[in-house]
CSV table of C-alpha atoms (C1' of nucleotides) in Angstrom, one decimal:
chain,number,residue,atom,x,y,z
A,7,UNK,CA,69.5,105.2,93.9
A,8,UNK,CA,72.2,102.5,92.9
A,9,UNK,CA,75.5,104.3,93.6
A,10,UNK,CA,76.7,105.1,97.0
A,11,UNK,CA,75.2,101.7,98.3
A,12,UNK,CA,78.2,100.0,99.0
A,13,UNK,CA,79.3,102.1,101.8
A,14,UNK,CA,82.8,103.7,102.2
A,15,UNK,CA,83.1,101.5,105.3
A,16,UNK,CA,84.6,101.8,108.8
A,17,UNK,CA,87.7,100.8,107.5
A,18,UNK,CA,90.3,103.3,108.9
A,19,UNK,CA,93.4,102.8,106.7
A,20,UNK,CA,90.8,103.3,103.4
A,21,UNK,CA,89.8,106.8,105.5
A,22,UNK,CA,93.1,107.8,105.7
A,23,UNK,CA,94.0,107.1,102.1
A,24,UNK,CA,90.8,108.9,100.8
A,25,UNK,CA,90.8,112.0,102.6
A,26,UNK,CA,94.6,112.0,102.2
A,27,UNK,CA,94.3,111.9,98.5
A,28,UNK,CA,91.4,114.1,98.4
A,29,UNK,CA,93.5,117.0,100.0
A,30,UNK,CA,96.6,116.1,98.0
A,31,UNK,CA,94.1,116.8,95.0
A,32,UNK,CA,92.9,119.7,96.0
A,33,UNK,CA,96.0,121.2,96.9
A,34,UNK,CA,97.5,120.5,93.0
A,35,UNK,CA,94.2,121.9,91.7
A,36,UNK,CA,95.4,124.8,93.8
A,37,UNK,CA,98.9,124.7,92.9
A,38,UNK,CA,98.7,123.7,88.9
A,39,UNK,CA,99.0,127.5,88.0
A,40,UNK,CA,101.4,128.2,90.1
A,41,UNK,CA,104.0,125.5,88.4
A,42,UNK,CA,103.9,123.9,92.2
A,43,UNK,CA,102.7,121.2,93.4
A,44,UNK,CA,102.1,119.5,96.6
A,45,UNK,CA,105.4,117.9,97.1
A,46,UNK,CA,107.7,120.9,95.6
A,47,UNK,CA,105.6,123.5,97.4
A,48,UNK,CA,105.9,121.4,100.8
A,49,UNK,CA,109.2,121.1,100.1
A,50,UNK,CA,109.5,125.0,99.6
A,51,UNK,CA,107.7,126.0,103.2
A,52,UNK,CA,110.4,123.3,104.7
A,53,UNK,CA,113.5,125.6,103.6
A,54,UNK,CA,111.7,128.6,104.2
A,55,UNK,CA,110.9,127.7,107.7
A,56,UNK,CA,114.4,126.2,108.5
A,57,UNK,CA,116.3,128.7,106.9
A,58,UNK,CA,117.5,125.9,104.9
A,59,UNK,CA,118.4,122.3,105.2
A,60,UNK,CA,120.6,119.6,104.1
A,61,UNK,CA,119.0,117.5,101.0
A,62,UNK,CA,119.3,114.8,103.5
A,63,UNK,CA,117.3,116.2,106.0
A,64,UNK,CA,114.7,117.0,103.9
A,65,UNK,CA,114.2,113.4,102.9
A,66,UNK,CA,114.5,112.3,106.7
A,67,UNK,CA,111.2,115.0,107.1
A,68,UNK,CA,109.3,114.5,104.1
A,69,UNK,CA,110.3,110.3,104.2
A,70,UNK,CA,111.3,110.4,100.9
A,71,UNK,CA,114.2,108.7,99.0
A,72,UNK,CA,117.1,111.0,98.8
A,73,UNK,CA,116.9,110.2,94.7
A,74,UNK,CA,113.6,111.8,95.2
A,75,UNK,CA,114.8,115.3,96.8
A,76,UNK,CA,116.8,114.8,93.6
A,77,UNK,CA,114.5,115.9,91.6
A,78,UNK,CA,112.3,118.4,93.7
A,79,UNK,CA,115.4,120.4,94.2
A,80,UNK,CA,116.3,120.4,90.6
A,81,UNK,CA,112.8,121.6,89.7
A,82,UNK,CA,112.5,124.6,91.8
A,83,UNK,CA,115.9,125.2,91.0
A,84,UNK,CA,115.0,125.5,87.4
A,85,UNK,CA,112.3,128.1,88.3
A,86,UNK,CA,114.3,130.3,90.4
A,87,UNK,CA,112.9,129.5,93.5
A,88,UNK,CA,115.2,127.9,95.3
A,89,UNK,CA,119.3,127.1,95.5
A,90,UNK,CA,121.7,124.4,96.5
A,91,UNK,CA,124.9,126.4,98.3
A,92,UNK,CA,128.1,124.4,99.5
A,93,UNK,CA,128.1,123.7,102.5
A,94,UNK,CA,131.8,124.5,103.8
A,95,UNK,CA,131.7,122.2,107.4
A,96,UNK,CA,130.8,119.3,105.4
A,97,UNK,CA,131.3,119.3,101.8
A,98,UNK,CA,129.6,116.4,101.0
A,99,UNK,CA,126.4,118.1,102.1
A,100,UNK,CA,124.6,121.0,99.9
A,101,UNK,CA,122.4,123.2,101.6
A,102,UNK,CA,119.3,123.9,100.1
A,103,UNK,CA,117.9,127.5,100.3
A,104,UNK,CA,115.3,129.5,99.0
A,105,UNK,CA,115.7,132.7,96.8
A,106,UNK,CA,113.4,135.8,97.4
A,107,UNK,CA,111.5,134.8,94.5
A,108,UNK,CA,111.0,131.5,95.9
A,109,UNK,CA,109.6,133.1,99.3
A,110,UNK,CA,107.3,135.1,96.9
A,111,UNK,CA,105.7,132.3,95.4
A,112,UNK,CA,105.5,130.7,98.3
A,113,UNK,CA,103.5,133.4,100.2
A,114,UNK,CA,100.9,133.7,97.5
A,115,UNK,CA,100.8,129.8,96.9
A,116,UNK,CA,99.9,129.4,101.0
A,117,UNK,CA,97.0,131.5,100.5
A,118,UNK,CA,95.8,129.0,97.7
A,119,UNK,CA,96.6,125.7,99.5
A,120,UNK,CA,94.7,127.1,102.7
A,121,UNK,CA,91.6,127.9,100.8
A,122,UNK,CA,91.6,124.7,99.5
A,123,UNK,CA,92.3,122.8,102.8
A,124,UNK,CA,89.9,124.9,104.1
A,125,UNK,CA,87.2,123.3,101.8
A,126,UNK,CA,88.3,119.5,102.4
A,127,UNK,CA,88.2,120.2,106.5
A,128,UNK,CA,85.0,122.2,105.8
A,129,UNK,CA,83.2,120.3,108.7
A,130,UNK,CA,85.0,120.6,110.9
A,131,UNK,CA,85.8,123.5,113.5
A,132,UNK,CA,89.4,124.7,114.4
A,133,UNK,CA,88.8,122.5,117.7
A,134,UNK,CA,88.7,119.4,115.8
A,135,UNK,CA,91.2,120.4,113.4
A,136,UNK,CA,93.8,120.6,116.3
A,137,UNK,CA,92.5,117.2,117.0
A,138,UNK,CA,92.7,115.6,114.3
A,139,UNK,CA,96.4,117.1,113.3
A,140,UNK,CA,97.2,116.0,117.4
A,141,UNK,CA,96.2,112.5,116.4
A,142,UNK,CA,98.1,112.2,113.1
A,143,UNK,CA,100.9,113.5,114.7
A,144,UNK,CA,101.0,110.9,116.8
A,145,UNK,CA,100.9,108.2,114.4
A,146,UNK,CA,103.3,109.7,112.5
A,147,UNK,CA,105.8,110.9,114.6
A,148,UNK,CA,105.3,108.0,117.1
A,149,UNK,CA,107.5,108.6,120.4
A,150,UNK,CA,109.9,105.5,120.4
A,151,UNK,CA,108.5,103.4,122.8
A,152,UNK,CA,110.1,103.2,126.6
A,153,UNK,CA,112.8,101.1,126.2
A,154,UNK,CA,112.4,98.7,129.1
A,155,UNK,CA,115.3,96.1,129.3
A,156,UNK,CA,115.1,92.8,130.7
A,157,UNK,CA,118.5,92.2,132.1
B,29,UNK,CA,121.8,114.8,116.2
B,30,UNK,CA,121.6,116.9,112.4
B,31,UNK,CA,118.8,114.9,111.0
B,32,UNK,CA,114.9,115.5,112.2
B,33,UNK,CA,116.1,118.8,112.8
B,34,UNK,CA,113.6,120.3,110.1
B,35,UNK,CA,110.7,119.2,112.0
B,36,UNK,CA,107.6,117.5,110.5
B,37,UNK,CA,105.6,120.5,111.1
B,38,UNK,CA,102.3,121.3,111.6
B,39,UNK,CA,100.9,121.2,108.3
B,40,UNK,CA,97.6,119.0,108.6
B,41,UNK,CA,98.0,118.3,104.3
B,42,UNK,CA,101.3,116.7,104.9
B,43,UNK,CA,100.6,115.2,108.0
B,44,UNK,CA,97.2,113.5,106.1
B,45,UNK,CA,99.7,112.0,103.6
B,46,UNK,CA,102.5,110.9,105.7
B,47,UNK,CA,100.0,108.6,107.9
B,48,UNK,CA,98.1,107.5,104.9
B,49,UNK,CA,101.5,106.5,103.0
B,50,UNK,CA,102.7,105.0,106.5
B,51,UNK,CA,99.4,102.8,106.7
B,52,UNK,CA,99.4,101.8,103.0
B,53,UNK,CA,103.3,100.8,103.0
B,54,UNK,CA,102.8,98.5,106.3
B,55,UNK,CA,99.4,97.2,104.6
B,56,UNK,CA,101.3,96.1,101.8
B,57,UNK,CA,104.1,94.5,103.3
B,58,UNK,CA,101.8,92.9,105.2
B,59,UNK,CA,99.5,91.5,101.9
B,60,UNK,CA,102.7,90.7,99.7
B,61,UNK,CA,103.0,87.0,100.2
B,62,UNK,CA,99.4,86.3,100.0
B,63,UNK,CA,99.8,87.6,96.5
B,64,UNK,CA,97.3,91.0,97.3
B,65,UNK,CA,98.0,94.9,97.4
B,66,UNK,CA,95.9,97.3,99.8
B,67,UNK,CA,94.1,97.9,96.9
B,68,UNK,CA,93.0,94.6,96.0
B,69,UNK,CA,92.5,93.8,99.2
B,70,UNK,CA,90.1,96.6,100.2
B,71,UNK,CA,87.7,95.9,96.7
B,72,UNK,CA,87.8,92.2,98.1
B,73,UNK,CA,86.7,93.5,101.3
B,74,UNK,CA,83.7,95.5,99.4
B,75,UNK,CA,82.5,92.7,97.6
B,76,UNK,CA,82.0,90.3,100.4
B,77,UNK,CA,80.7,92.9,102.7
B,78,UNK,CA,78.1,94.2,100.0
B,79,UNK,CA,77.6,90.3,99.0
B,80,UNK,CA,78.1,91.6,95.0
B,81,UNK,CA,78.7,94.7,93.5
B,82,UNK,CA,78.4,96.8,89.5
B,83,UNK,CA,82.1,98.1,88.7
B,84,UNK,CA,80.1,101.4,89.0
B,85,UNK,CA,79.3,101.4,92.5
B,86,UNK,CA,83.4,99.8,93.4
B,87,UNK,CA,84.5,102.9,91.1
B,88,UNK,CA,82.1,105.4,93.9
B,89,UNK,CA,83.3,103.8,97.0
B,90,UNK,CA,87.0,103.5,96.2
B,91,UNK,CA,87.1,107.2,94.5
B,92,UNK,CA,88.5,105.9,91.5
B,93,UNK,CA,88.3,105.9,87.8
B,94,UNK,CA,86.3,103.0,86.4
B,95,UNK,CA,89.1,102.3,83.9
B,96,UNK,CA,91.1,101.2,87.0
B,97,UNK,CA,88.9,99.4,89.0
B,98,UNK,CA,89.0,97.1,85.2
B,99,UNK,CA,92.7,96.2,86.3
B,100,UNK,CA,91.6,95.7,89.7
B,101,UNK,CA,88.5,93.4,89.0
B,102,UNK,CA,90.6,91.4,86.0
B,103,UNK,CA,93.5,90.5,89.0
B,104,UNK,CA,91.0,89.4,91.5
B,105,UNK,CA,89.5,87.1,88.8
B,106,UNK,CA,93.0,85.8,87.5
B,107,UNK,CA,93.9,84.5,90.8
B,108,UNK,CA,90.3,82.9,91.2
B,109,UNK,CA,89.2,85.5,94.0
B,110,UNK,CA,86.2,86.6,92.3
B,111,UNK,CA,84.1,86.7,89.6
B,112,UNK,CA,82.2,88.8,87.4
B,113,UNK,CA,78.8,88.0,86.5
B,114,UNK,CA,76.0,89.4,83.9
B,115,UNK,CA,73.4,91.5,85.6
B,116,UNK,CA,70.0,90.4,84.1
B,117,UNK,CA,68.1,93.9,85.3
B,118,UNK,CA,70.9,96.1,83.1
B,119,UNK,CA,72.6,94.2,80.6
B,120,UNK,CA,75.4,97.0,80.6
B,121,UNK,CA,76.4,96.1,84.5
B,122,UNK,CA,78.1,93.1,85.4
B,123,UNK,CA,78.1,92.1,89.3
B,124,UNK,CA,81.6,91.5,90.2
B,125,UNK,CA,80.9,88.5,93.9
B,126,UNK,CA,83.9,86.9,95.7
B,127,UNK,CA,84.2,83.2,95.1
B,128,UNK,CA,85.0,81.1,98.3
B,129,UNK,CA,88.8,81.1,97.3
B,130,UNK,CA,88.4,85.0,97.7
B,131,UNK,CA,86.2,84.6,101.3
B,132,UNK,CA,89.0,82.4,102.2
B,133,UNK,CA,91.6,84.5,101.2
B,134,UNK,CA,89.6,87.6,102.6
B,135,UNK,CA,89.7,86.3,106.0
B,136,UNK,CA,93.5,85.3,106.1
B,137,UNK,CA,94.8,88.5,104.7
B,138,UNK,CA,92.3,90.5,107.3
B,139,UNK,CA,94.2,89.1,110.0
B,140,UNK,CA,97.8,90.5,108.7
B,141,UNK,CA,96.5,93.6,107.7
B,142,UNK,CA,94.7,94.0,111.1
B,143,UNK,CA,98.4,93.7,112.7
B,144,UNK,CA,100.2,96.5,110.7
B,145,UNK,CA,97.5,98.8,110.9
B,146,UNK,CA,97.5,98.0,114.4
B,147,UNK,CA,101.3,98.7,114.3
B,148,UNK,CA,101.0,101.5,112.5
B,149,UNK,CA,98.2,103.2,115.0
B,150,UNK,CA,100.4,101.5,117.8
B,151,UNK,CA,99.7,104.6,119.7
B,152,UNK,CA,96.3,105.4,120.1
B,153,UNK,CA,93.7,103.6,122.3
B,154,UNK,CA,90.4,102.6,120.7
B,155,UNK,CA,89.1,105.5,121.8
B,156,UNK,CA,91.1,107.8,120.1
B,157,UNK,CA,91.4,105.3,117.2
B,158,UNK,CA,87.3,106.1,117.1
B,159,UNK,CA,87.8,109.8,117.2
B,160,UNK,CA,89.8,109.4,114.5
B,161,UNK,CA,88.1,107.5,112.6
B,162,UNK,CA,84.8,110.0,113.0
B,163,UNK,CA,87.3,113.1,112.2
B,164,UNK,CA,88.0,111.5,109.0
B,165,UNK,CA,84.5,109.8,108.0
B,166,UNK,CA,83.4,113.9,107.8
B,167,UNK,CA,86.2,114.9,105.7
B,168,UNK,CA,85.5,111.7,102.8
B,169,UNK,CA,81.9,111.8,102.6
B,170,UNK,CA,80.7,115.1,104.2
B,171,UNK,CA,77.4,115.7,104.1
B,172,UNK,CA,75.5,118.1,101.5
B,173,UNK,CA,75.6,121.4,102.6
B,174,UNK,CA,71.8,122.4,103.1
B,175,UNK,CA,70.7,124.5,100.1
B,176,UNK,CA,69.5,128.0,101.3
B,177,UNK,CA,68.1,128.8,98.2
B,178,UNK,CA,67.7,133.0,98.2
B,179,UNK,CA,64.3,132.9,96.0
C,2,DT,C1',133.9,102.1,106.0
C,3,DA,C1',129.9,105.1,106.1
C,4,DT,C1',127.4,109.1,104.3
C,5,DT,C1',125.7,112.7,100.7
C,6,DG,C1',124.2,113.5,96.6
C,7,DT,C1',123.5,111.6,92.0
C,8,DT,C1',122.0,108.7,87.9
C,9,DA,C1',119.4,105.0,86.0
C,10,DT,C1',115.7,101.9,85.9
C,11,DA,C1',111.5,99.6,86.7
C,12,DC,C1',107.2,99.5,88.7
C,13,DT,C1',102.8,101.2,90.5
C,14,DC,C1',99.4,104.9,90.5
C,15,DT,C1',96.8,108.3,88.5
C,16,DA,C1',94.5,111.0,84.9
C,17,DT,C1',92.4,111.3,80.2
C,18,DA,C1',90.3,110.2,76.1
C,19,DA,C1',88.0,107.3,73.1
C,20,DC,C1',85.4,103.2,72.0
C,21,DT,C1',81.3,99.4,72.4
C,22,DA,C1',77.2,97.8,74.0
C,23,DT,C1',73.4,98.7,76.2
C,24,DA,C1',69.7,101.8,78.2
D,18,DT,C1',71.5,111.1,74.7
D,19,DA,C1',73.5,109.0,78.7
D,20,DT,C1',75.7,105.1,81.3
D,21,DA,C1',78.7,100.7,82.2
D,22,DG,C1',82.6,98.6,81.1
D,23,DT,C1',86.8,98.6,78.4
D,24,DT,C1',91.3,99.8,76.0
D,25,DA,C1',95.2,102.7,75.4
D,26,DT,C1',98.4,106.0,76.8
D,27,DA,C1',101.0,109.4,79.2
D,28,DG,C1',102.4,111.3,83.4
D,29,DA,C1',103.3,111.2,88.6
D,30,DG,C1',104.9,108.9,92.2
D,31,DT,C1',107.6,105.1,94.4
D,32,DA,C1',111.3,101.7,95.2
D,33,DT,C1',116.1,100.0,94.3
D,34,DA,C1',120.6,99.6,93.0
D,35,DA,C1',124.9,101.4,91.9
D,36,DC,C1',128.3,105.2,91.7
D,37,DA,C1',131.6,109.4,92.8
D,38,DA,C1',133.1,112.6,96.2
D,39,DT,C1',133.9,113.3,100.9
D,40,DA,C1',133.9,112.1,105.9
DNA sequence: TATTGTTATACTCTATAACTATA
DNA sequence: TATAGTTATAGAGTATAACAATA
């Protein structure tokens, strides 16, 4: 038995990157016939959830450049799934909504990307789930730290 | 306050690759003036740790095509960080070994990328850190479901 | 002056296929 | 016939800089 001797390793930043990458994968796989994929379908549940959103905010949320949102926008505009409206308190800013067809594809993507989340967090019961998300959270969405000044 | 308002959400996919993006970017700010990427980095690590490894068993560990771990091997050896050498047993393998300019290097770099990832998990105590760490050990190398074969 | 969305560009990553030499 | 390493290439993803319209 030569492969698998080297050991994945204890190495917590390589941990996240793998099993990030294996659930980004799986979630394309998932996706492919569905012309989504993880980012634009991601970005789809955001405007769906918020009832819409500024292409700023949307960047602010998925940490993306705003060149980036660019893109996304334009794509699942092209497919019908989505629209930028004017916004009329600030017209700089375009808000980003979703169409009914968009909320469509969205519903029977989920049941797709859920299956196949499902089967990278295979091992592990909801408990640990809700664990694990509670931990990521927290490194992604770090409280700012109490701001003790020395006057 | 209009931006953050979309909310990061509790999608456990999203949160996976926000953390692992966060802990790659800080990783390599942290390698860029010692002339190494997370990548790089993390196949030196290997190397030393396994005292030698076929391109093969590097290609297993990091989850990525062989084809790549070719770039990744041919930079190391540029900069004089490691070598590859002929494997007598299989003349098809070659084992790629750190040289002491790579050790060296190794240990420097360790120390930086210890920081940011310390940064970046800023939040959790070492005992969360551990939990963590356990949580996503199960979701890159789960174990082989047991067969129940129905004869 | 600062912010929102946009265009352009370059660079890194990732995914595939095909080739060679060895087994 | 299969495997280890290699080359080539195309497509995503990422990072920057600069610009027009608006605040």
């Amino acid at each position: 038995m030569t492969s698998q001797s080297v050991g994945a390793s204890d190495n917590i930043g390589l941990l996240l990157s793998l099993a990030s990458a294996q659930g980004v994968a799986a979630a394309n796989a998932a996706l492919r016939p569905m012309d989504l994929s993880t980012r634009s379908y991601t970005l789809l549940e955001l405007i769906i959830r918020a009832g819409g959103a500024s292409q700023r905010e949307l960047a602010d949320t998925l940490r993306l450049d705003p060149s980036q949102i660019v893109a996304l926008v334009d794509g699942l505009e092209q497919r019908g799934f989505a629209q930028r409206r004017p916004n009329a308190a600030d017209r700089r800013q375009k808000s980003v909504v979703a169409t009914n067809r968009g909320r469509q594809a969205y519903r029977r993507a989920r049941d797709r990307v859920e299956a196949s989340l499902d089967e990278v967090l295979g091992e592990l019961d909801e408990a640990e789930r809700e664990t694990l998300r509670a931990l990521l959270t927290r490194i992604v969405h770090p409280r700012p730290a109490t701001v003790e000044r020395v006057s």
